[in-house]
Short mmCIF file of C-alpha atoms in Angstrom, two decimals:
data_model
loop_
_atom_site.label_atom_id
_atom_site.label_comp_id
_atom_site.label_asym_id
_atom_site.label_seq_id
_atom_site.Cartn_x
_atom_site.Cartn_y
_atom_site.Cartn_z
CA MET A 105 0.00 0.00 0.00
CA LYS A 106 1.51 3.30 -1.10
CA ARG A 107 1.97 6.22 1.32
CA LEU A 108 0.06 9.41 0.64
CA ARG A 109 2.16 12.48 0.04
CA LEU A 110 0.90 15.83 1.27
CA SER A 111 1.46 18.89 -0.82
CA LYS A 112 3.75 21.67 0.31
CA ARG A 113 0.80 23.98 0.92
CA SER A 114 -0.96 21.48 3.19
CA CYS A 115 2.24 20.84 5.14
CA LYS A 116 2.64 24.58 5.70
CA LEU A 117 -0.94 24.92 6.95
CA LEU A 118 -0.53 22.00 9.35
CA LEU A 119 2.64 23.50 10.81
CA GLN A 120 0.92 26.88 11.30
CA ALA A 121 -2.11 25.30 12.98
CA HIS A 122 0.05 23.16 15.25
CA SER A 123 2.20 26.11 16.31
CA GLY A 124 -0.88 28.20 17.04
CA ALA A 125 -2.51 25.46 19.15
CA SER A 126 0.44 24.94 21.49
CA SER A 127 3.29 27.27 22.35
CA SER A 128 5.43 24.37 23.57
CA ALA A 129 5.42 22.50 20.22
CA PRO A 130 8.67 21.33 18.62
CA ILE A 131 10.35 23.94 16.40
CA ALA A 132 11.46 22.48 13.06
CA ILE A 133 14.61 23.92 11.49
CA ALA A 134 15.83 22.98 8.03
CA GLY A 135 18.51 20.30 8.23
CA ARG A 136 18.16 19.78 12.03
CA GLN A 137 16.13 17.69 14.42
CA PRO A 138 13.09 19.30 16.13
CA VAL A 139 13.92 20.97 19.47
CA LEU A 140 11.68 19.55 22.22
CA PRO A 141 10.79 21.52 25.37
CA SER A 142 11.78 20.28 28.80
CA LEU A 143 9.25 17.57 29.66
CA ARG A 144 8.99 15.04 32.45
CA CYS A 145 7.40 11.63 32.05
CA GLN A 146 5.36 9.83 34.66
CA SER A 147 4.15 6.27 34.51
CA SER A 148 0.60 7.06 35.64
CA ALA A 149 -1.66 9.02 33.31
CA ALA A 150 -4.31 9.75 35.93
CA ILE A 151 -2.46 12.85 37.12
CA ALA A 152 -3.04 14.53 33.77
CA HIS A 153 -6.65 15.23 34.75
CA ASN A 154 -5.52 17.25 37.77
CA HIS A 155 -2.93 19.34 35.92
CA PRO A 156 -4.24 20.87 32.67
CA ALA A 157 -0.73 21.94 31.69
CA GLU A 158 0.29 18.31 31.19
CA HIS A 159 0.01 16.48 27.87
CA LEU A 160 -0.06 12.84 26.82
CA VAL A 161 2.86 12.00 24.50
CA GLN A 162 3.59 8.43 23.37
CA GLY A 163 1.52 6.91 26.19
CA HIS A 164 3.27 8.86 29.00
CA THR A 165 2.18 11.85 30.98
CA THR A 166 4.51 14.78 30.35
CA ARG A 167 4.65 18.21 31.88
CA ALA A 168 6.84 21.25 32.00
CA ALA A 169 9.34 20.56 34.79
CA PRO A 170 9.74 23.21 37.52
CA SER A 171 12.46 20.96 38.99
CA PRO A 172 15.24 18.83 37.45
CA PRO A 173 14.00 15.66 35.71
CA HIS A 174 14.94 12.37 37.32
CA GLN A 175 16.82 11.21 34.20
CA ARG A 176 19.58 13.73 34.94
CA SER A 177 20.19 12.33 38.43
CA LEU A 178 22.60 9.70 37.10
CA GLN A 179 24.75 12.44 35.51
CA SER A 180 25.06 14.68 38.59
CA ALA A 181 28.46 14.63 40.28
CA LYS A 182 27.10 16.54 43.30
CA LEU A 183 24.41 13.95 43.84
CA ALA A 184 26.84 11.03 43.60
CA ALA A 185 29.21 12.77 46.03
CA LEU A 186 26.37 13.38 48.50
CA HIS A 187 25.30 9.74 48.24
CA ALA A 188 28.84 8.58 49.00
CA ARG A 189 29.38 11.18 51.74
CA LEU A 190 26.35 9.94 53.67
CA ALA A 191 27.43 6.31 53.16
CA LEU A 192 23.98 5.42 51.89
CA SER A 193 23.17 1.90 50.80
CA ALA A 194 23.23 0.92 47.16
CA LYS A 195 19.52 0.12 47.53
CA ILE A 196 18.78 3.85 47.55
CA PRO A 197 18.96 5.05 43.92
CA LEU A 198 20.19 8.48 42.96
CA GLN A 199 16.72 9.31 41.65
CA THR A 200 15.28 8.97 45.16
CA LEU A 201 18.08 11.06 46.65
CA ALA A 202 17.40 13.73 44.01
CA ARG A 203 13.73 13.75 45.01
CA THR A 204 14.66 14.42 48.63
CA LEU A 205 16.19 17.72 47.45
CA ILE A 206 12.95 18.98 45.83
CA THR A 207 10.74 20.83 48.32
CA PRO A 208 7.04 21.57 47.80
CA SER A 209 7.85 25.26 47.42
CA ALA A 210 9.81 24.49 44.24
CA ASP A 211 7.51 21.78 42.85
CA ALA A 212 3.96 21.59 44.19
CA ASN A 213 3.30 18.19 42.60
CA GLY A 214 3.41 15.56 45.35
CA SER A 215 4.56 12.91 42.86
CA PHE A 216 7.90 14.67 42.40
CA ASN A 217 8.66 16.64 45.62
CA ASN A 218 9.83 15.32 48.98
CA SER A 219 6.67 16.01 50.99
CA ASN A 220 5.73 12.34 51.45
CA LEU A 221 9.27 11.23 52.32
CA ALA A 222 9.73 14.21 54.65
CA PHE A 223 6.51 13.42 56.53
CA LEU A 224 7.62 9.81 56.98
CA GLY A 225 11.13 10.81 58.04
CA SER A 226 9.95 13.44 60.54
CA THR A 227 7.82 10.91 62.40
CA ILE A 228 10.72 8.44 62.51
CA ILE A 229 13.20 11.04 63.79
CA ASN A 230 10.84 12.45 66.42
CA TYR A 231 9.95 8.96 67.64
CA HIS A 232 13.54 7.80 68.14
CA VAL A 233 14.65 11.09 69.69
CA LEU A 234 11.66 11.24 72.03
CA GLU A 235 12.04 7.68 73.29
CA TYR A 236 15.74 8.32 73.91
CA LEU A 237 15.00 11.48 75.92
CA VAL A 238 12.21 9.88 77.95
CA CYS A 239 14.32 6.83 78.85
CA LYS A 240 17.54 8.73 79.57
CA TRP A 241 16.02 11.66 81.53
CA PRO A 242 12.66 10.34 82.82
CA ARG A 243 12.06 13.29 85.16
CA LEU A 244 12.32 16.11 82.64
CA PRO A 245 9.38 18.54 82.81
CA MET A 246 7.20 18.64 79.72
CA ALA A 247 8.30 22.13 78.68
CA ILE A 248 11.97 21.12 78.96
CA LEU A 249 11.24 17.89 77.08
CA TYR A 250 9.78 19.88 74.18
CA GLU A 251 12.85 22.11 74.01
CA ALA A 252 15.21 19.13 74.24
CA LEU A 253 13.36 17.51 71.35
CA ARG A 254 13.70 20.75 69.41
CA ALA A 255 17.42 20.87 70.17
CA TYR A 256 17.90 17.47 68.55
CA SER A 257 15.33 17.43 65.74
CA GLY A 258 14.14 21.03 65.37
CA GLN A 259 14.24 22.90 62.08
CA GLU A 260 17.32 24.96 63.01
CA SER A 261 19.22 21.91 64.27
CA LEU A 262 18.45 19.85 61.18
CA GLN A 263 19.51 22.74 58.99
CA GLN A 264 22.94 22.58 60.62
CA VAL A 265 23.00 18.82 60.03
CA ALA A 266 22.14 19.29 56.34
CA ARG A 267 24.83 21.93 55.87
CA ARG A 268 27.41 19.70 57.52
CA TRP A 269 26.45 17.06 55.00
CA GLY A 270 27.43 19.52 52.28
CA ALA A 271 23.92 20.33 51.03
CA GLU A 272 23.73 23.53 48.99
CA ALA A 273 20.65 25.42 47.88
CA ALA A 274 20.05 26.49 44.28
CA ALA A 275 19.66 30.20 43.62
CA ALA A 276 16.42 29.53 41.75
CA PRO A 277 14.78 26.13 41.17
CA GLY A 278 14.21 24.90 37.63
CA ASP A 279 14.76 22.04 35.23
CA GLU A 280 18.20 23.34 34.22
CA VAL A 281 19.59 23.30 37.80
CA ASP A 282 21.91 20.53 38.97
CA PRO A 283 19.84 17.77 40.68
CA GLY A 284 22.35 17.74 43.53
CA LEU A 285 21.23 21.17 44.76
CA LEU A 286 18.35 21.84 47.15
CA GLN A 287 15.35 23.20 45.28
CA TRP A 288 13.31 25.72 47.27
CA LYS A 289 11.98 29.26 46.99
CA PRO A 290 10.46 31.53 49.67
CA ASP A 291 7.39 32.48 47.64
CA GLY A 292 6.38 28.89 46.85
CA GLU A 293 3.74 26.67 48.38
CA GLN A 294 4.38 25.80 52.02
CA LEU A 295 2.72 22.60 53.24
CA VAL A 296 1.58 22.74 56.86
CA SER A 297 -0.60 19.64 56.55
CA THR A 298 2.50 17.40 56.74
CA ARG A 299 2.84 18.04 60.48
CA TRP A 300 1.06 16.28 63.30
CA GLY A 301 -1.37 18.41 65.26
CA TYR A 302 -4.58 20.36 64.92
CA VAL A 303 -5.29 23.96 64.03
CA ARG A 304 -7.08 25.36 67.08
CA SER A 305 -10.58 26.70 66.67
CA ASP A 306 -9.45 29.96 68.28
CA VAL A 307 -6.85 30.38 65.53
CA ALA A 308 -9.53 29.95 62.88
CA LYS A 309 -11.56 32.70 64.57
CA ASN A 310 -8.49 34.99 64.91
CA SER A 311 -9.08 35.28 68.64
CA SER A 312 -6.69 35.07 71.57
CA TYR A 313 -6.59 32.01 73.79
CA ARG A 314 -4.68 30.56 76.71
CA ARG A 315 -2.40 27.65 75.86
CA GLY A 316 -1.87 25.29 78.74
CA MET A 317 0.58 22.43 78.84
CA SER A 318 -2.18 19.83 78.55
CA SER A 319 -3.60 21.45 75.42
CA ARG A 320 -0.11 21.67 73.94
CA VAL A 321 0.26 17.91 74.33
CA VAL A 322 -3.13 17.15 72.77
CA LEU A 323 -3.55 19.78 70.05
CA ASP A 324 -0.18 21.20 69.02
CA ASP A 325 2.61 19.69 66.93
CA ALA A 326 5.49 17.48 68.07
CA PHE A 327 7.33 20.46 69.62
CA GLY A 328 4.29 21.91 71.39
CA ASP A 329 3.93 24.78 68.91
CA ALA A 330 0.48 25.84 67.73
CA LEU A 331 -0.23 25.29 64.04
CA SER A 332 -1.37 28.25 61.97
CA LYS A 333 -3.90 28.36 59.17
CA PRO A 334 -2.63 27.21 55.73
CA GLU A 335 -3.13 30.67 54.22
CA ASN A 336 -0.82 32.16 56.84
CA ALA A 337 1.90 29.55 56.36
CA GLY A 338 3.71 31.56 53.67
CA LEU A 339 3.82 34.75 55.80
CA GLN A 340 6.95 33.65 57.63
CA ASP A 341 10.47 34.97 57.78
CA ILE A 342 12.79 33.89 54.99
CA ASP A 343 15.22 32.39 57.51
CA VAL A 344 12.43 30.20 58.94
CA LEU A 345 11.44 29.05 55.45
CA GLN A 346 15.06 28.26 54.65
CA SER A 347 15.38 26.20 57.84
CA ASP A 348 12.20 24.32 56.93
CA ALA A 349 13.57 23.56 53.46
CA PHE A 350 16.87 22.15 54.74
CA ALA A 351 15.08 20.26 57.52
CA SER A 352 12.70 18.70 55.00
CA PHE A 353 15.72 17.39 53.11
CA VAL A 354 17.03 15.64 56.26
CA HIS A 355 13.54 14.27 56.96
CA ALA A 356 13.24 13.00 53.40
CA VAL A 357 16.64 11.27 53.55
CA VAL A 358 15.56 9.35 56.65
CA GLY A 359 12.24 8.55 55.00
CA SER A 360 13.98 7.22 51.89
CA ILE A 361 16.27 5.04 54.03
CA TYR A 362 13.23 3.62 55.81
CA ALA A 363 11.43 2.99 52.50
CA HIS A 364 14.36 1.28 50.75
CA CYS A 365 16.41 -0.28 53.58
CA GLY A 366 13.99 -0.83 56.45
CA ARG A 367 13.52 0.22 60.04
CA GLU A 368 16.89 -0.85 61.47
CA ALA A 369 18.85 1.14 58.88
CA ALA A 370 16.75 4.24 59.55
CA LYS A 371 17.23 3.92 63.31
CA SER A 372 20.99 3.47 62.92
CA PHE A 373 21.14 6.54 60.67
CA VAL A 374 19.22 8.67 63.20
CA THR A 375 21.48 7.48 66.02
CA SER A 376 24.66 8.24 64.07
CA HIS A 377 23.72 11.66 62.67
CA ILE A 378 21.23 13.16 65.14
CA LEU A 379 21.44 11.51 68.55
CA SER A 380 25.23 11.57 68.47
CA ARG A 381 25.25 15.36 68.84
CA GLN A 382 26.26 16.69 72.25
CA PHE A 383 23.54 18.44 74.24
CA ASP A 384 23.29 19.53 77.87
CA PRO A 385 19.65 19.83 79.03
CA SER A 386 20.65 21.62 82.24
CA THR A 387 20.98 24.85 80.26
CA LEU A 388 17.24 24.84 79.50
CA PHE A 389 16.03 25.25 83.08
CA GLU A 390 14.77 28.59 84.34
CA PHE A 391 13.17 28.67 87.80
CA GLN A 392 10.99 31.49 89.06
CA LEU A 393 10.57 30.38 92.69
CA PRO A 394 13.19 27.67 93.29
CA THR A 395 12.94 27.64 97.08
CA ARG A 396 9.16 27.19 96.98
CA GLU A 397 9.36 24.46 94.35
CA LEU A 398 12.02 22.61 96.32
CA ALA A 399 9.86 22.73 99.43
CA MET A 400 6.90 21.32 97.48
CA LEU A 401 9.11 18.56 96.05
CA CYS A 402 10.26 17.49 99.51
CA ALA A 403 6.67 17.52 100.78
CA ARG A 404 5.46 15.39 97.88
CA GLU A 405 8.22 12.82 98.20
CA GLY A 406 7.95 12.60 101.97
CA PHE A 407 11.37 14.16 102.67
CA GLU A 408 12.12 16.46 105.55
CA PRO A 409 11.69 20.18 104.78
CA PRO A 410 14.79 21.68 103.10
CA VAL A 411 17.06 23.82 105.25
CA ALA A 412 19.74 26.21 103.95
CA ARG A 413 23.05 26.18 105.80
CA LEU A 414 26.13 28.31 105.29
CA GLU A 415 29.02 26.08 104.26
CA SER A 416 31.79 28.65 103.91
CA GLU A 417 32.39 32.30 103.13
CA THR A 418 35.17 34.68 102.21
CA GLY A 419 35.47 38.45 102.02
CA ARG A 420 32.25 39.31 103.85
CA LEU A 421 33.39 42.91 104.36
CA SER A 422 35.11 43.28 100.97
CA ARG A 423 33.75 44.37 97.59
CA THR A 424 33.55 40.81 96.25
CA PRO A 425 32.26 38.48 98.96
CA VAL A 426 31.54 34.83 98.18
CA PHE A 427 29.12 32.69 100.16
CA VAL A 428 28.66 28.94 99.73
CA VAL A 429 25.28 27.67 100.91
CA GLY A 430 24.13 24.06 101.06
CA ILE A 431 20.56 22.73 101.07
CA TYR A 432 19.91 19.86 103.48
CA SER A 433 16.93 17.61 103.96
CA GLY A 434 17.56 16.07 107.33
CA LYS A 435 21.09 14.67 107.19
CA GLU A 436 21.16 14.42 103.36
CA LYS A 437 22.66 17.19 101.30
CA LEU A 438 20.56 18.00 98.23
CA GLY A 439 22.83 20.58 96.61
CA GLU A 440 24.91 23.67 97.09
CA GLY A 441 25.49 27.01 95.38
CA ALA A 442 27.76 30.03 95.60
CA GLY A 443 26.89 33.71 95.22
CA PRO A 444 27.84 37.25 96.26
CA SER A 445 25.09 37.29 98.89
CA LEU A 446 23.41 34.80 101.17
CA ASP A 447 20.06 35.07 99.37
CA ILE A 448 21.58 34.52 95.91
CA ALA A 449 23.63 31.59 97.16
CA ARG A 450 20.50 30.06 98.72
CA ARG A 451 18.56 30.43 95.47
CA LYS A 452 21.40 28.90 93.44
CA ALA A 453 21.64 26.01 95.86
CA SER A 454 17.89 25.41 95.47
CA MET A 455 18.23 25.50 91.68
CA ASN A 456 21.07 22.99 91.74
CA SER A 457 19.04 20.73 94.01
CA LEU A 458 16.08 20.83 91.60
CA LYS A 459 18.36 20.17 88.61
CA ALA A 460 19.86 17.18 90.41
CA TRP A 461 16.33 15.81 90.81
CA TYR A 462 15.06 16.53 87.29
CA LEU A 463 18.26 15.41 85.53
CA TYR A 464 18.33 11.97 87.07
CA SER A 465 19.52 9.44 84.48
CA PRO A 466 20.03 5.67 84.72
CA GLY A 467 23.09 5.99 82.43
CA ASN A 468 24.14 6.61 78.88
CA LYS A 469 23.42 3.12 77.55
CA VAL A 470 19.71 3.02 78.24
CA ARG A 471 17.34 0.63 76.50
CA VAL A 472 14.50 2.12 74.49
CA PRO A 473 11.25 0.42 73.39
CA SER A 474 12.39 0.12 69.77
CA ASP A 475 15.23 -2.19 70.90
CA MET A 476 12.65 -4.94 71.41
CA MET A 477 12.05 -5.06 67.65
CA GLU A 478 15.51 -6.50 67.06
CA GLU A 479 15.96 -10.23 66.61
CA GLY A 480 17.09 -12.04 69.75
CA ALA A 481 16.41 -9.07 72.01
CA LYS A 482 16.67 -9.58 75.77
CA PRO A 483 13.50 -9.49 77.87
CA TRP A 484 12.19 -5.98 78.35
CA LYS A 485 12.86 -4.24 81.63
CA ALA A 486 10.70 -1.18 82.10
CA PRO A 487 12.64 2.06 82.69
CA HIS A 488 12.02 4.42 85.57
CA ILE A 489 8.69 6.23 85.23
CA ASP A 490 8.36 9.45 87.23
CA VAL A 491 5.09 10.74 88.67
CA GLY A 492 5.58 14.12 86.99
CA GLU A 493 6.91 17.59 87.59
CA ILE A 494 6.27 19.57 90.73
CA ILE A 495 4.48 22.66 89.36
#
């Protein structure tokens, strides 16, 4: 069967009609191959109904790429260096690592950004950090526990972790940017729905409210912070948005490790990169009435009332006197403190006594509940469970 040849006039009309119907059509140049626009293919064609800018070409869904296509991940030296620097398993492909660097602000399509991996990774990180804190310091007050969790897995802390990994942000996201750079922009879409917690009804009504510690545990996010409305999520400082972008990359890396390598690999990665950081929770305490709180603690525990005694002094009549005061409960010494006056030394001694109570720890090598998931684990021995804070 012979092929039908179109006349030159009909060919010219077809080219004009095709160019007028779509601005992203291939441009034919004499003696050269047609130049195709930057398109990204996806195996599922159902997403084309949600995005009118996408087209169906040769049985695949294609769209203009606001972020680097996954085919270029294998050619990125930065991405390969980051994969080797983190000592990731060969089970994690470079395409997945490239996806962890694409934030929702750069690419709003959930099939290509790191929102799903970041949500999975954030829950894994917060779980392992929280169980470590609860088992190592079981008497920490809830407000201090929130701040300790933030010190390990907060947005600012994870931004430092990402920068120590060598992650760099692109000046402007796009399909021509190296896939090994973090893709984010401050004026993009910010997803608040990827966090645990509830938006309070008072926030929806734009009214003031009183946030107690119990409501922070029930309603707010993992760090006890109140969630805002989605329309107000983009009205944040650029430094906060940058911290969220770098933190989402760390979350997504942990989520990808969990998805490809399993739970044990993700836990080992969190222990090596996040829990290994040095942190002193004693710097988070701030007491308003330490002597009163210490007296209430002794009354609750059945101890004798605390008594302040002068241990030593020097230079009482000089410009720089120093007094050392100890707090005793019966014959047991609870703590001591030094200050330029007797009242300040007594308050410092009460603070040190309270810190000694709250910072009780069974040791550095404490067992956590997730250890029971390992094969051949020893029988579980419940850790110390405190009755709660004083005030």
